[in-house]
PDB file of C-alpha atoms in Angstrom:
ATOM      1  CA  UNK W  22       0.000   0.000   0.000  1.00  0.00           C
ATOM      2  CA  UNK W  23       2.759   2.671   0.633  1.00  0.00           C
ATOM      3  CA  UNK W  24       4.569   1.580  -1.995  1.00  0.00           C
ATOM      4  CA  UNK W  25       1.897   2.444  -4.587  1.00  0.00           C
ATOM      5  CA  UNK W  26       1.366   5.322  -2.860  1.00  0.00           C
ATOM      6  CA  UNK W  27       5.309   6.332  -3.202  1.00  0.00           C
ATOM      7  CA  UNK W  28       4.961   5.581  -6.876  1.00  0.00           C
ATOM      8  CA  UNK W  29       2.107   7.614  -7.440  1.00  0.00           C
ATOM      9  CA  UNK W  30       3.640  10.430  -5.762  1.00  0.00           C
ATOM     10  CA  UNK W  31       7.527  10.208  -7.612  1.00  0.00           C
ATOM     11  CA  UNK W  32       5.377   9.684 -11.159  1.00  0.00           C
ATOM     12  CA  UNK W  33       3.155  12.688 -10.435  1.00  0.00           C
ATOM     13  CA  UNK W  34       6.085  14.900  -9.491  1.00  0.00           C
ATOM     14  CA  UNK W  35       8.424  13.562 -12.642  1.00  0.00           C
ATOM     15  CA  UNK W  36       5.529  14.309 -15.203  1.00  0.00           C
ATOM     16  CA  UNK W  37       5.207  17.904 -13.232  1.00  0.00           C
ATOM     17  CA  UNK W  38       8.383  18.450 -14.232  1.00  0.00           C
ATOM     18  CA  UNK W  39       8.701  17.347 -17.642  1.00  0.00           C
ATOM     19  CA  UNK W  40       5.492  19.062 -18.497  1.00  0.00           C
ATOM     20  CA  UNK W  41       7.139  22.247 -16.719  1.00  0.00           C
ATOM     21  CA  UNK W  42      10.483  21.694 -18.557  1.00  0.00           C
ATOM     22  CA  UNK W  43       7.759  21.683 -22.054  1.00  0.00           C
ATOM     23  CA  UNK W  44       6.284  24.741 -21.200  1.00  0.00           C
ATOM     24  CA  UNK W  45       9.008  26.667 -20.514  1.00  0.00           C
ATOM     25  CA  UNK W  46      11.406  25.615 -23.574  1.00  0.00           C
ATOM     26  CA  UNK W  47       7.966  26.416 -25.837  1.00  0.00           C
ATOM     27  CA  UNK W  48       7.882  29.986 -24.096  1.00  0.00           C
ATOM     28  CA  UNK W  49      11.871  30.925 -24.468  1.00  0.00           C
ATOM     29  CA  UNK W  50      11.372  29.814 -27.787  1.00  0.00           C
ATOM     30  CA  UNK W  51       8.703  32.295 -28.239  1.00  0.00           C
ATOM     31  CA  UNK W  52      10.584  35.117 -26.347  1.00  0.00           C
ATOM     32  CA  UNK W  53      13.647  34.226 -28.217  1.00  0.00           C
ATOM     33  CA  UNK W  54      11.972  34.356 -32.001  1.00  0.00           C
ATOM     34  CA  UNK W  55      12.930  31.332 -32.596  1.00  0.00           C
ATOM     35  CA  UNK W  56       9.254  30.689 -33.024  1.00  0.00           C
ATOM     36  CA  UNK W  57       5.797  32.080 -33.515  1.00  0.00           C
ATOM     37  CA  UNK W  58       2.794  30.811 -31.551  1.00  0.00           C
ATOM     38  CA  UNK W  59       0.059  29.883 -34.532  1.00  0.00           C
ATOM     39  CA  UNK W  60      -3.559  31.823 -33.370  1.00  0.00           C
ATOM     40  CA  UNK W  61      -6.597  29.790 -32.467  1.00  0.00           C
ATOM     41  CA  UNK W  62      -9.225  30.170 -34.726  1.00  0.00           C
ATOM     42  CA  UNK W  63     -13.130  30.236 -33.670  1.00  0.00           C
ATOM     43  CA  UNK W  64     -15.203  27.652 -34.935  1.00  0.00           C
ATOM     44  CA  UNK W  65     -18.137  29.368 -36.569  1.00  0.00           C
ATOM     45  CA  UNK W  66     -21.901  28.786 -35.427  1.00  0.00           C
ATOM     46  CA  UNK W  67     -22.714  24.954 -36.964  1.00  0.00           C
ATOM     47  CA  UNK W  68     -25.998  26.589 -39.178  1.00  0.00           C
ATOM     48  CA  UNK W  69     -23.413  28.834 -41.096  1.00  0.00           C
ATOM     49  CA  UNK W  70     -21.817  25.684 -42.280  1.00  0.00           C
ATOM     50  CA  UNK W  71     -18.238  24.987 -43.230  1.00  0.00           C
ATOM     51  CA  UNK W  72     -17.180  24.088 -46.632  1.00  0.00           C
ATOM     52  CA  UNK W  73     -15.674  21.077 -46.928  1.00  0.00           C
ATOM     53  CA  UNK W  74     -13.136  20.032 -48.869  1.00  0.00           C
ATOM     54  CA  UNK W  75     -13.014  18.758 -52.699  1.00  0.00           C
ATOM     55  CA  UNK W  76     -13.771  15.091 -53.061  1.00  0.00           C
ATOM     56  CA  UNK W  77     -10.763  13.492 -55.716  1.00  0.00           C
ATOM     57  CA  UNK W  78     -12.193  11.173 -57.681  1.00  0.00           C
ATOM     58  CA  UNK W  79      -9.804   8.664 -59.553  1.00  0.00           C
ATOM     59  CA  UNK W  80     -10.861   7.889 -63.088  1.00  0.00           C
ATOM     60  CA  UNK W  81      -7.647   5.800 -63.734  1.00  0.00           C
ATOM     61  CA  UNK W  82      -8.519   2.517 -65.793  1.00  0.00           C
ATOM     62  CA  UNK W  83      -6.400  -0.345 -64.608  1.00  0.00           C
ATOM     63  CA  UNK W  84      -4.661  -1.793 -67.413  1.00  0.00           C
ATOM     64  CA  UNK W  85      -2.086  -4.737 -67.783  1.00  0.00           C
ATOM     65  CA  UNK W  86       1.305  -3.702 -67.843  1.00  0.00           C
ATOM     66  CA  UNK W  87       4.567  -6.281 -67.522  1.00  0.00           C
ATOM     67  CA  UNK W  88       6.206  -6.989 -64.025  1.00  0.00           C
ATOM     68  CA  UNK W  89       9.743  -5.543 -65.929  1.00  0.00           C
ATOM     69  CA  UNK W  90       8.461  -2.319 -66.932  1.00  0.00           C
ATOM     70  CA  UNK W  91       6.802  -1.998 -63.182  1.00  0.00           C
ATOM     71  CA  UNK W  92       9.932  -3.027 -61.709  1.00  0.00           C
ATOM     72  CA  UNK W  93      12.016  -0.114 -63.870  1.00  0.00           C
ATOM     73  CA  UNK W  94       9.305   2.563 -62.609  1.00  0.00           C
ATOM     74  CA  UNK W  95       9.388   1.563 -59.401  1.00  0.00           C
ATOM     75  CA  UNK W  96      13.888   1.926 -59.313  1.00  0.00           C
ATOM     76  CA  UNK W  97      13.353   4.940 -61.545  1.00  0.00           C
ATOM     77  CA  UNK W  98      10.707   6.425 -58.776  1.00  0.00           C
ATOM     78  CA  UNK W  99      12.877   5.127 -55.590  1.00  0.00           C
ATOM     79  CA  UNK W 100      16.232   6.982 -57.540  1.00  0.00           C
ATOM     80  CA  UNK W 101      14.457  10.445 -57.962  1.00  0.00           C
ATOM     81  CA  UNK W 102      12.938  10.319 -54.608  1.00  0.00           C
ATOM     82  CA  UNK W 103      15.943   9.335 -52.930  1.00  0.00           C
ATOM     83  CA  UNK W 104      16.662   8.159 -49.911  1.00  0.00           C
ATOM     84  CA  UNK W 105      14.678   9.541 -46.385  1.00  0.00           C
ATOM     85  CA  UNK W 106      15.069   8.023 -42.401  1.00  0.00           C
ATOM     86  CA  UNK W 107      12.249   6.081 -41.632  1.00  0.00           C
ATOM     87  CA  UNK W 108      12.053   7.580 -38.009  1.00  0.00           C
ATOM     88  CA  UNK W 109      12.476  10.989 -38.674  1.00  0.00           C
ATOM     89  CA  UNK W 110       9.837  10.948 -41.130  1.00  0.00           C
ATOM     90  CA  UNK W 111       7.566   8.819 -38.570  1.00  0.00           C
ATOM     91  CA  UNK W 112       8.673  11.109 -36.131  1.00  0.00           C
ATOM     92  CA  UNK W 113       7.167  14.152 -38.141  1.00  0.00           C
ATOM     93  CA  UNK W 114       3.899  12.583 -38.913  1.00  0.00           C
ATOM     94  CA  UNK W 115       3.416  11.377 -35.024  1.00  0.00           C
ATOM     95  CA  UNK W 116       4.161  15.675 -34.407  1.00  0.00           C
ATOM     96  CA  UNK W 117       2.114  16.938 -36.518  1.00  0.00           C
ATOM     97  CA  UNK W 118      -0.867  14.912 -35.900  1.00  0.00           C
ATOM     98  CA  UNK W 119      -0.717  15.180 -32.193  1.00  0.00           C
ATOM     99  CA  UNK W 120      -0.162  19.107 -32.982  1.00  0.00           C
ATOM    100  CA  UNK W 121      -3.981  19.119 -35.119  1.00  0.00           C
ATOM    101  CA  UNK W 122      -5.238  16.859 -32.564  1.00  0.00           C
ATOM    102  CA  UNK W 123      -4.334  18.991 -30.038  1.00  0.00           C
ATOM    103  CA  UNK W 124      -5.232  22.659 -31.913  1.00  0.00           C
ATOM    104  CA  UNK W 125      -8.666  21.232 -32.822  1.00  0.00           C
ATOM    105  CA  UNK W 126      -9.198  20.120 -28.729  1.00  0.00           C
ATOM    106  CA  UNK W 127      -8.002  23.687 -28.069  1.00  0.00           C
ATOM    107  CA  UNK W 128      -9.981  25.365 -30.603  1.00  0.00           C
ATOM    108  CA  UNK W 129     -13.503  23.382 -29.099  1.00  0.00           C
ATOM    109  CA  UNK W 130     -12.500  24.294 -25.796  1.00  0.00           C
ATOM    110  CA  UNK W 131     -11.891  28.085 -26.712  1.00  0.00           C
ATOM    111  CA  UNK W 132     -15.310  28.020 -28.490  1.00  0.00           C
ATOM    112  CA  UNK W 133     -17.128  26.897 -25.725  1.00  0.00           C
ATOM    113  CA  UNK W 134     -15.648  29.729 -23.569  1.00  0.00           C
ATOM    114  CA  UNK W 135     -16.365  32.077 -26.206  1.00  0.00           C
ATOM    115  CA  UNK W 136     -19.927  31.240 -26.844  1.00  0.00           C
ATOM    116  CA  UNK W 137     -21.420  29.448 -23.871  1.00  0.00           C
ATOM    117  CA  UNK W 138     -19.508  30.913 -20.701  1.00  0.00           C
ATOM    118  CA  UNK W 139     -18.851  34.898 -21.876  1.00  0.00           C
ATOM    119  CA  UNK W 140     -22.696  34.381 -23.729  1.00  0.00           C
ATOM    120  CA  UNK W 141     -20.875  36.015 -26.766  1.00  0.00           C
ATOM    121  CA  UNK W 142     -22.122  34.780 -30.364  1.00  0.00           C
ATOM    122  CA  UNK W 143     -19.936  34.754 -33.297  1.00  0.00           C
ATOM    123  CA  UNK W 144     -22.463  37.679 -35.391  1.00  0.00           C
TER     124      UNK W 144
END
């Protein structure tokens, strides 16, 4: 029993810190220049609807073509594209999805503030 409890209490106070340690590399960053913080934008009102985006529609016909040719594109593509880490490129997509994920939880949250609590509408 205290030992859960003493593990509770060091993991609490080690994720204090590293979100601390976060927070305050993201704000010397911004005091620095070395970045800009992006602005929040306001969802608008659901009945003013938001356009959504184009639909791509393939019309490409599949047609036979040799396992040699295929195999040429293919080392033609690979050479022009070149070569790219695996994990840095992982890496990116993980960051930039947890950023959108993370913007569009902010932006419902500011929202709600904005409309419900203050009793401000969006006219």
């Amino acid at each position: 029993m205290m030992i859960k409890k003493l593990v509770f209490v060091i993991m609490f106070i080690l994720v204090t810190l590293l979100l601390g340690s976060l927070f305050g590399i993201q704000h010397m960053n911004e005091e620095l220049g070395i970045t800009k913080p992006v602005p929040l934008e306001l969802k608008e009102s659901e009945a003013a609807g938001v356009p959504s985006e184009p639909e791509v529609i393939s019309a490409k016909k599949e047609q036979p073509v040799d396992p040699k040719s295929q195999l040429v594109e293919k080392r033609q593509k690979a050479e022009d594209v070149g070569r790219f880490n695996f994990f840095s490129e992982l890496g990116t997509g993980v960051a930039e999805g947890a950023n959108r994920i993370s913007r569009m939880a902010l932006t419902q949250v500011m929202t709600f503030v904005h409309e419900v609590l203050n009793g401000e509408s969006s006219e």
